[in-house]
Amino acid sequence: MHVLRPQFRIEEQRALEFARQRGFGMIVAADERGPRASHVPFVLDQRDGRTIVQIHFTARNPPVPLADGIRRFLLIVAGDDAYISNDWYSSPDNVSTWLYEAVHLSGVAHLRELDDNRGHGDALLAVSEARLTKQPWDLAQMEPGKRESMLAAIRVVDLVVDQVEGQAKLNQHKSDADHIAVAGRLAQSEESGHRRLARKMQALRPGLGYDLL
């Protein structure tokens, strides 16, 4: 388990932990044609007192030449979201909205050497496989020639994080009655993401009598 050092404030530490647990996001960088985006798994780590997001792209992916040690990348890590109908509230005259959680991590991107590809692959697999209830699979089990060919086809990038922004809309500013009503609706949803949001809403305001949750 990675331990996040006190480089950032408590709120930012929570945002970093949220990102670490998700492990998948969207990288955005800009070239002369405008924004470029890629959906990537990542490893969040600490190195030399800095928070590092390590990701990889296929070698010809447009963001690769942009990781020049000067340009900034943005990693968007999205969590669960849910549409909230206006008639779910207990009080009148509310408007429909969306509840969600997300984290933005940004900083300067650095392209790593090809020799770092195997270490990144091992670290990424270790984190990802640990989420599953099975014996972990690793690169050592792959046919060597195919493994080396696959590793040679990627480039690893370090995003050195210097800005952390956590975004969450969980009805923080609604009344207790409205908060309970919406959490109750989400708790009854067939979608697991909605039920997770309901539990997080409950944790924000414990002791309100969430009998139906």
Tab-separated table of C-alpha atoms in Angstrom:
chain	number	residue	atom	x	y	z
A	1	MET	CA	0.000	0.000	0.000
A	2	HIS	CA	1.321	3.449	-0.937
A	3	VAL	CA	1.504	5.968	1.907
A	4	LEU	CA	0.923	9.560	0.838
A	5	ARG	CA	3.338	11.897	2.591
A	6	PRO	CA	2.192	15.257	3.986
A	7	GLN	CA	3.243	17.199	0.884
A	8	PHE	CA	-0.306	18.501	0.491
A	9	ARG	CA	-3.051	19.616	2.850
A	10	ILE	CA	-5.509	17.143	4.374
A	11	GLU	CA	-8.177	17.859	1.730
A	12	GLU	CA	-5.638	17.281	-1.012
A	13	GLN	CA	-4.431	14.103	0.682
A	14	ARG	CA	-7.986	12.773	0.549
A	15	ALA	CA	-8.196	13.679	-3.131
A	16	LEU	CA	-4.923	11.857	-3.809
A	17	GLU	CA	-6.168	8.779	-1.961
A	18	PHE	CA	-9.380	8.894	-4.028
A	19	ALA	CA	-7.280	8.974	-7.213
A	20	ARG	CA	-5.049	6.141	-5.994
A	21	GLN	CA	-8.034	3.920	-5.293
A	22	ARG	CA	-9.587	4.625	-8.701
A	23	GLY	CA	-6.381	4.017	-10.672
A	24	PHE	CA	-7.844	5.095	-14.026
A	25	GLY	CA	-8.406	8.506	-15.556
A	26	MET	CA	-8.127	10.802	-18.550
A	27	ILE	CA	-4.929	12.665	-19.413
A	28	VAL	CA	-5.284	16.006	-21.191
A	29	ALA	CA	-2.406	17.927	-22.781
A	30	ALA	CA	-2.304	20.591	-25.473
A	31	ASP	CA	-0.228	20.914	-28.647
A	32	GLU	CA	-0.443	23.404	-31.502
A	33	ARG	CA	-3.709	21.809	-32.646
A	34	GLY	CA	-5.378	22.100	-29.247
A	35	PRO	CA	-6.224	19.669	-26.428
A	36	ARG	CA	-5.274	16.002	-26.695
A	37	ALA	CA	-6.840	13.399	-24.409
A	38	SER	CA	-6.116	9.756	-23.600
A	39	HIS	CA	-7.760	7.352	-21.151
A	40	VAL	CA	-5.095	5.677	-19.046
A	41	PRO	CA	-4.487	3.469	-16.020
A	42	PHE	CA	-1.914	4.894	-13.651
A	43	VAL	CA	0.173	4.293	-10.537
A	44	LEU	CA	0.304	6.969	-7.856
A	45	ASP	CA	3.572	6.934	-5.947
A	46	GLN	CA	6.023	9.004	-3.913
A	47	ARG	CA	9.572	9.609	-5.089
A	48	ASP	CA	12.147	11.960	-3.605
A	49	GLY	CA	9.430	13.704	-1.596
A	50	ARG	CA	7.277	14.313	-4.671
A	51	THR	CA	3.920	12.865	-5.670
A	52	ILE	CA	4.252	11.124	-9.029
A	53	VAL	CA	1.549	9.828	-11.349
A	54	GLN	CA	3.158	7.272	-13.655
A	55	ILE	CA	1.301	6.396	-16.831
A	56	HIS	CA	2.063	4.862	-20.206
A	57	PHE	CA	0.989	5.415	-23.791
A	58	THR	CA	1.528	3.540	-27.017
A	59	ALA	CA	4.689	4.961	-28.553
A	60	ARG	CA	2.846	6.866	-31.307
A	61	ASN	CA	0.195	8.375	-29.048
A	62	PRO	CA	0.127	12.204	-29.512
A	63	PRO	CA	0.824	13.012	-25.800
A	64	VAL	CA	4.215	11.223	-25.879
A	65	PRO	CA	6.253	14.031	-27.513
A	66	LEU	CA	4.448	16.536	-25.297
A	67	ALA	CA	6.052	15.046	-22.155
A	68	ASP	CA	9.089	17.299	-22.582
A	69	GLY	CA	9.749	18.240	-18.947
A	70	ILE	CA	8.213	21.670	-19.536
A	71	ARG	CA	4.638	21.143	-20.625
A	72	ARG	CA	1.880	20.548	-18.090
A	73	PHE	CA	-0.513	17.596	-18.196
A	74	LEU	CA	-3.894	17.317	-16.463
A	75	LEU	CA	-5.188	13.997	-15.136
A	76	ILE	CA	-8.944	13.841	-14.558
A	77	VAL	CA	-10.058	10.999	-12.285
A	78	ALA	CA	-13.827	10.561	-12.246
A	79	GLY	CA	-15.803	8.704	-9.611
A	80	ASP	CA	-19.474	7.781	-9.409
A	81	ASP	CA	-22.199	10.134	-10.624
A	82	ALA	CA	-25.989	10.173	-10.530
A	83	TYR	CA	-28.795	12.249	-11.963
A	84	ILE	CA	-31.105	13.657	-9.281
A	85	SER	CA	-34.679	14.448	-10.288
A	86	ASN	CA	-36.273	17.568	-8.809
A	87	ASP	CA	-39.159	15.573	-7.319
A	88	TRP	CA	-36.795	13.432	-5.240
A	89	TYR	CA	-36.348	16.243	-2.709
A	90	SER	CA	-38.667	16.581	0.267
A	91	SER	CA	-38.951	20.356	-0.158
A	92	PRO	CA	-40.524	22.071	-3.187
A	93	ASP	CA	-38.900	24.190	-5.909
A	94	ASN	CA	-35.589	22.390	-6.232
A	95	VAL	CA	-34.035	21.797	-9.639
A	96	SER	CA	-32.759	18.605	-11.197
A	97	THR	CA	-29.000	18.157	-10.917
A	98	TRP	CA	-26.129	15.671	-10.985
A	99	LEU	CA	-24.172	14.440	-7.970
A	100	TYR	CA	-20.600	13.338	-8.583
A	101	GLU	CA	-17.036	12.995	-7.331
A	102	ALA	CA	-13.872	13.777	-9.297
A	103	VAL	CA	-10.239	14.740	-8.783
A	104	HIS	CA	-7.927	16.806	-10.998
A	105	LEU	CA	-4.160	16.284	-10.732
A	106	SER	CA	-1.810	18.479	-12.737
A	107	GLY	CA	1.898	19.108	-13.126
A	108	VAL	CA	4.860	18.882	-15.475
A	109	ALA	CA	5.221	15.671	-17.518
A	110	HIS	CA	8.548	13.904	-18.040
A	111	LEU	CA	9.221	11.110	-20.548
A	112	ARG	CA	11.036	8.145	-19.020
A	113	GLU	CA	13.685	5.973	-20.657
A	114	LEU	CA	12.742	2.679	-22.303
A	115	ASP	CA	14.581	0.834	-19.542
A	116	ASP	CA	11.851	1.981	-17.135
A	117	ASN	CA	9.053	0.224	-19.044
A	118	ARG	CA	9.314	-3.116	-17.233
A	119	GLY	CA	9.338	-1.524	-13.790
A	120	HIS	CA	6.241	0.480	-14.668
A	121	GLY	CA	4.483	-2.590	-16.030
A	122	ASP	CA	5.245	-4.581	-12.896
A	123	ALA	CA	4.057	-1.761	-10.604
A	124	LEU	CA	0.850	-1.190	-12.564
A	125	LEU	CA	-0.024	-4.879	-12.606
A	126	ALA	CA	0.712	-5.270	-8.893
A	127	VAL	CA	-1.705	-2.461	-8.015
A	128	SER	CA	-4.393	-3.581	-10.465
A	129	GLU	CA	-4.244	-7.299	-9.691
A	130	ALA	CA	-4.425	-6.590	-5.951
A	131	ARG	CA	-7.983	-5.349	-6.493
A	132	LEU	CA	-9.093	-8.816	-7.606
A	133	THR	CA	-9.862	-11.848	-5.447
A	134	LYS	CA	-7.507	-14.234	-7.223
A	135	GLN	CA	-3.858	-15.187	-7.442
A	136	PRO	CA	-2.100	-12.174	-8.991
A	137	TRP	CA	-0.909	-12.412	-12.577
A	138	ASP	CA	2.400	-10.792	-13.509
A	139	LEU	CA	4.609	-10.213	-16.534
A	140	ALA	CA	6.915	-13.081	-15.590
A	141	GLN	CA	4.140	-15.457	-16.674
A	142	MET	CA	4.100	-14.022	-20.207
A	143	GLU	CA	6.049	-15.556	-23.099
A	144	PRO	CA	9.353	-13.603	-23.034
A	145	GLY	CA	9.418	-12.594	-26.691
A	146	LYS	CA	5.862	-11.316	-26.655
A	147	ARG	CA	6.453	-9.549	-23.338
A	148	GLU	CA	9.504	-7.682	-24.630
A	149	SER	CA	7.707	-6.744	-27.845
A	150	MET	CA	4.781	-5.363	-25.878
A	151	LEU	CA	7.015	-3.390	-23.509
A	152	ALA	CA	8.983	-1.929	-26.424
A	153	ALA	CA	5.746	-0.557	-27.913
A	154	ILE	CA	4.972	1.782	-24.980
A	155	ARG	CA	6.453	4.940	-23.471
A	156	VAL	CA	6.246	5.726	-19.772
A	157	VAL	CA	5.561	9.253	-18.526
A	158	ASP	CA	5.931	10.693	-15.028
A	159	LEU	CA	3.484	13.450	-14.129
A	160	VAL	CA	5.019	15.342	-11.198
A	161	VAL	CA	1.964	16.576	-9.306
A	162	ASP	CA	2.045	20.118	-7.968
A	163	GLN	CA	-1.673	20.904	-7.992
A	164	VAL	CA	-4.507	18.795	-6.566
A	165	GLU	CA	-8.171	19.712	-6.916
A	166	GLY	CA	-10.933	17.598	-5.425
A	167	GLN	CA	-14.450	18.165	-6.718
A	168	ALA	CA	-17.539	16.683	-5.107
A	169	LYS	CA	-21.219	17.537	-5.246
A	170	LEU	CA	-23.095	15.426	-2.706
A	171	ASN	CA	-25.917	17.782	-1.689
A	172	GLN	CA	-23.656	19.426	0.885
A	173	HIS	CA	-25.773	22.593	0.959
A	174	LYS	CA	-29.229	21.048	1.094
A	175	SER	CA	-31.330	20.681	4.222
A	176	ASP	CA	-31.146	17.495	6.291
A	177	ALA	CA	-34.580	16.459	5.056
A	178	ASP	CA	-33.589	16.875	1.410
A	179	HIS	CA	-30.278	15.132	2.049
A	180	ILE	CA	-32.034	12.109	3.550
A	181	ALA	CA	-34.625	11.998	0.763
A	182	VAL	CA	-32.059	11.974	-2.034
A	183	ALA	CA	-29.782	9.491	-0.253
A	184	GLY	CA	-32.778	7.207	0.199
A	185	ARG	CA	-33.588	7.322	-3.507
A	186	LEU	CA	-30.012	6.542	-4.473
A	187	ALA	CA	-29.821	3.705	-1.942
A	188	GLN	CA	-32.749	2.010	-3.684
A	189	SER	CA	-31.182	2.264	-7.151
A	190	GLU	CA	-30.172	-0.830	-9.092
A	191	GLU	CA	-26.887	0.855	-10.013
A	192	SER	CA	-24.023	0.111	-7.624
A	193	GLY	CA	-22.488	3.557	-8.220
A	194	HIS	CA	-25.667	5.226	-7.009
A	195	ARG	CA	-25.641	3.129	-3.859
A	196	ARG	CA	-22.011	4.059	-3.215
A	197	LEU	CA	-22.952	7.739	-3.473
A	198	ALA	CA	-25.784	7.139	-1.002
A	199	ARG	CA	-23.323	5.678	1.499
A	200	LYS	CA	-21.003	8.646	1.061
A	201	MET	CA	-23.891	11.056	1.604
A	202	GLN	CA	-24.737	9.180	4.779
A	203	ALA	CA	-21.132	9.442	5.955
A	204	LEU	CA	-21.202	13.206	5.393
A	205	ARG	CA	-24.103	13.610	7.813
A	206	PRO	CA	-24.225	10.620	10.173
A	207	GLY	CA	-26.972	10.161	12.702
A	208	LEU	CA	-29.826	11.556	10.614
A	209	GLY	CA	-31.888	8.379	10.695
A	210	TYR	CA	-31.172	6.730	7.363
A	211	ASP	CA	-33.455	3.840	8.245
A	212	LEU	CA	-34.011	2.765	4.648
A	213	LEU	CA	-30.315	2.725	3.690
